[in-house]
Amino acid sequence: MQETKLLYLDDAYSTKCEGKVIFNEFTDLVVDQTVFFPPPATGSPMTGGARL
Amino acid sequence: MIDGKEYGIVDAWFDGTNVHLMSHDTFPDNIKGKPVYQEIDWDVRYGHMKFRTALRIVSAIAFRDLRATTRINQTYDTEAWIDIESDALDDSFVKALEAECNEIISKGGLKTEYVWKSREEFIADQELMSQVRNRPPEGEKIRLVRIGDLPEQVEYGTVVRSTDELKSIRFKTSLVKGGKLNKRLTLYVE
């Protein structure tokens, strides 16, 4: 599967973006780029919204 | 396709290649290739960024002064903790550490800067290798954060642009005696 581009690595202050779905299954969505921060050492969810 | 429907994202996790956005709602079938507008909760993100910056200041000083490694840490919406791996850590150091953190913040003006190094550069740098106990992170490019003249550290998260965005760092608990948690610092930021 194509990698997800981690936009926060370039700009932590970016709050919005548009990506494309590259995989989805039930409640799991994978996009080609995202502003969501997946905290590698934290378990706290990063709430926000995605609109199709 | 449910055009225009919003999905709340309740968790996001990284499998090493992809970020998975998890919702309470089931996403529709046959949406591969469809555009997805994404917007994060800025207040939550910004709070984590401030905690992350505070953790990096703490771990940089602990490494500079004690050669302490700090592999395990966690940020929450309201607090953060970090494990300082050094037998030299004691209450007096913790007090001095908290004081220096706040001195740095009160002086203000320290910019944070991300620096990318090649794996070869990283491995050749004894200071960086000491920080990671000679186990460099995966990847051909390794991301570091530099805060003023504090030691550079591996950082794949998000920090604020300047220490001016912090008002103070307060240690909620310092040394919890006994067990594996005896070197854990829990802190608040403002």
XYZ file of C-alpha atoms in Angstrom:
242
model
C 0.000 0.000 0.000
C 1.140 3.545 -0.720
C 2.642 5.316 2.303
C 0.689 7.993 4.117
C 2.479 11.334 3.840
C 2.824 12.805 7.332
C 2.143 16.484 6.762
C 2.760 17.410 10.390
C 6.442 16.623 9.913
C 6.701 19.687 7.654
C 4.197 21.926 9.408
C 2.978 21.132 12.907
C 0.673 24.151 12.785
C -1.329 22.943 9.803
C -4.836 22.018 10.913
C -6.561 21.083 7.654
C -5.795 19.137 4.520
C -7.361 17.097 1.792
C -6.262 13.547 1.060
C -7.508 10.555 -0.840
C -8.709 7.235 0.501
C -6.232 4.444 -0.148
C -7.809 1.857 2.161
C -10.840 1.505 4.361
C -12.429 -1.257 6.334
C -15.256 -0.812 8.818
C -14.165 2.065 11.103
C -10.576 2.208 9.814
C -9.643 4.786 7.171
C -6.226 5.195 5.532
C -5.483 8.255 3.403
C -2.547 9.251 1.230
C -1.730 12.290 3.375
C -2.877 13.569 6.719
C -2.540 16.344 9.283
C -3.549 13.975 12.057
C -0.700 13.379 14.417
C -0.344 9.727 15.270
C 1.507 10.035 18.572
C 4.126 7.296 18.469
C 4.543 7.107 22.210
C 1.160 8.216 23.386
C -2.216 6.616 23.610
C -4.294 9.738 23.600
C -6.612 10.049 20.632
C -6.316 13.118 18.462
C -9.901 14.072 17.933
C -11.069 15.840 14.848
C -13.083 15.212 11.759
C -12.830 13.737 8.313
C -15.442 14.510 5.686
C -15.921 12.431 2.595
C -20.578 7.159 -0.998
C -22.077 9.447 1.561
C -21.237 12.779 0.058
C -20.561 15.467 2.631
C -20.965 13.200 5.656
C -18.639 13.943 8.567
C -16.896 11.269 10.598
C -15.457 12.021 14.007
C -11.962 10.625 14.375
C -11.511 9.158 17.835
C -8.015 7.755 17.403
C -5.130 7.865 14.958
C -2.304 5.351 14.918
C 0.727 4.702 12.745
C 1.665 1.199 11.589
C 5.080 2.256 10.301
C 3.803 3.004 6.795
C 0.282 4.344 7.106
C -1.761 6.441 9.483
C -5.078 4.834 10.405
C -7.904 7.241 11.199
C -10.370 5.471 13.440
C -14.002 6.506 13.751
C -16.926 5.255 15.774
C -18.846 5.189 12.491
C -18.306 2.632 9.758
C -16.934 4.106 6.547
C -18.827 3.232 3.377
C -17.554 0.675 0.876
C -16.119 1.613 -2.506
C -14.590 4.924 -1.499
C -11.000 4.203 -2.521
C -9.642 7.227 -4.382
C -12.281 9.555 -2.991
C -11.157 12.891 -1.542
C -11.237 13.259 2.239
C -11.224 16.670 3.904
C -9.500 16.442 7.278
C -9.446 18.868 10.158
C -7.855 18.303 13.544
C -8.937 19.594 16.928
C -6.370 22.360 17.257
C -6.741 22.828 21.012
C -5.899 19.176 21.605
C -2.983 19.225 19.153
C -1.548 22.430 20.558
C -1.718 21.133 24.111
C 0.249 18.053 23.094
C 2.783 20.225 21.271
C 3.422 22.244 24.407
C 3.823 19.105 26.500
C 6.124 17.601 23.901
C 8.289 20.731 23.946
C 8.447 20.612 27.736
C 9.491 16.954 27.642
C 12.267 17.740 25.198
C 13.596 20.549 27.417
C 13.553 18.205 30.415
C 15.206 15.325 28.581
C 17.840 17.582 26.999
C 18.930 18.930 30.384
C 18.889 15.446 31.927
C 21.107 14.188 29.134
C 23.434 17.186 29.236
C 23.936 17.013 33.002
C 23.511 13.315 33.857
C 23.966 11.597 30.501
C 20.500 10.248 31.232
C 18.506 8.534 28.521
C 14.755 9.062 28.293
C 13.283 6.470 25.999
C 9.790 6.331 27.438
C 7.432 9.274 27.758
C 3.807 10.056 27.162
C 1.663 13.101 26.640
C -1.999 13.402 27.555
C -4.422 16.247 27.150
C -3.690 17.571 30.639
C -0.286 16.240 31.683
C 2.774 14.360 30.510
C 5.342 12.060 32.013
C 8.854 11.003 31.234
C 11.141 8.327 32.642
C 14.651 9.558 33.378
C 17.073 6.664 33.155
C 19.904 7.599 35.475
C 21.005 6.385 38.876
C 22.296 9.899 39.538
C 18.808 11.392 39.515
C 17.814 12.609 42.954
C 15.459 15.135 44.504
C 17.967 17.971 44.422
C 18.582 17.444 40.717
C 14.853 17.366 40.055
C 14.419 20.705 41.819
C 17.281 22.217 39.859
C 15.880 20.747 36.661
C 12.479 22.316 37.222
C 14.120 25.642 38.029
C 16.242 25.605 34.887
C 13.272 24.671 32.707
C 11.416 27.715 33.971
C 14.466 29.924 33.693
C 14.732 28.945 30.037
C 11.058 29.712 29.523
C 11.130 33.009 31.369
C 14.129 34.207 29.372
C 12.110 33.485 26.239
C 13.028 33.615 22.626
C 14.452 30.127 22.161
C 13.436 28.826 18.765
C 12.838 25.165 18.104
C 14.219 23.774 14.909
C 13.848 20.409 13.219
C 17.002 18.948 11.745
C 17.212 15.860 9.530
C 20.334 13.723 9.601
C 21.246 10.762 7.501
C 21.586 7.461 9.277
C 25.336 7.591 8.652
C 25.617 11.056 10.197
C 23.590 9.941 13.183
C 25.665 6.826 13.801
C 28.871 8.850 13.517
C 27.678 11.263 16.225
C 28.651 9.824 19.599
C 26.426 12.234 21.513
C 23.342 11.191 19.601
C 24.249 7.528 19.823
C 24.645 7.875 23.594
C 21.141 9.284 23.822
C 19.673 6.229 22.117
C 21.977 3.733 23.818
C 23.600 2.914 20.493
C 20.284 1.883 18.972
C 19.498 4.445 16.252
C 15.892 4.833 15.066
C 14.751 3.085 11.906
C 14.963 4.892 8.585
C 17.526 6.451 6.304
C 16.702 9.957 7.533
C 16.383 10.690 11.224
C 14.550 13.722 12.533
C 15.953 15.717 15.428
C 14.767 18.759 17.301
C 17.099 21.525 18.436
C 16.007 23.912 21.186
C 18.482 26.731 21.623
C 21.848 25.343 22.601
C 20.434 22.280 24.355
C 21.515 18.901 22.966
C 19.738 17.842 19.784
C 17.329 14.956 20.279
C 15.401 12.500 18.157
C 11.854 13.792 17.729
C 9.153 12.567 15.377
C 6.382 14.444 17.093
C 5.359 18.065 17.104
C 6.747 20.876 19.224
C 5.939 24.566 19.402
C 7.991 27.055 17.397
C 9.434 28.879 20.380
C 9.700 28.621 24.145
C 7.722 31.870 24.163
C 4.638 29.713 23.704
C 5.136 28.169 27.148
C 4.521 30.014 30.390
C 5.823 27.482 32.875
C 6.613 23.840 33.503
C 5.523 22.445 36.836
C 6.474 19.023 38.091
C 3.423 17.394 39.587
C 5.363 14.494 41.018
C 9.057 13.937 41.054
C 10.470 10.677 42.272
C 7.956 7.974 43.032
C 9.892 5.626 45.231
C 10.027 1.961 44.447
C 9.309 -0.197 41.442
C 9.855 0.706 37.849
C 8.394 4.164 38.269
C 11.069 5.502 40.595
C 12.519 7.824 37.966
C 9.306 9.112 36.455
C 8.512 12.825 36.333
C 4.954 13.920 35.743
C 4.527 17.497 34.667
C 2.075 20.215 33.725
C 2.612 23.096 31.372
C 0.930 26.422 30.983
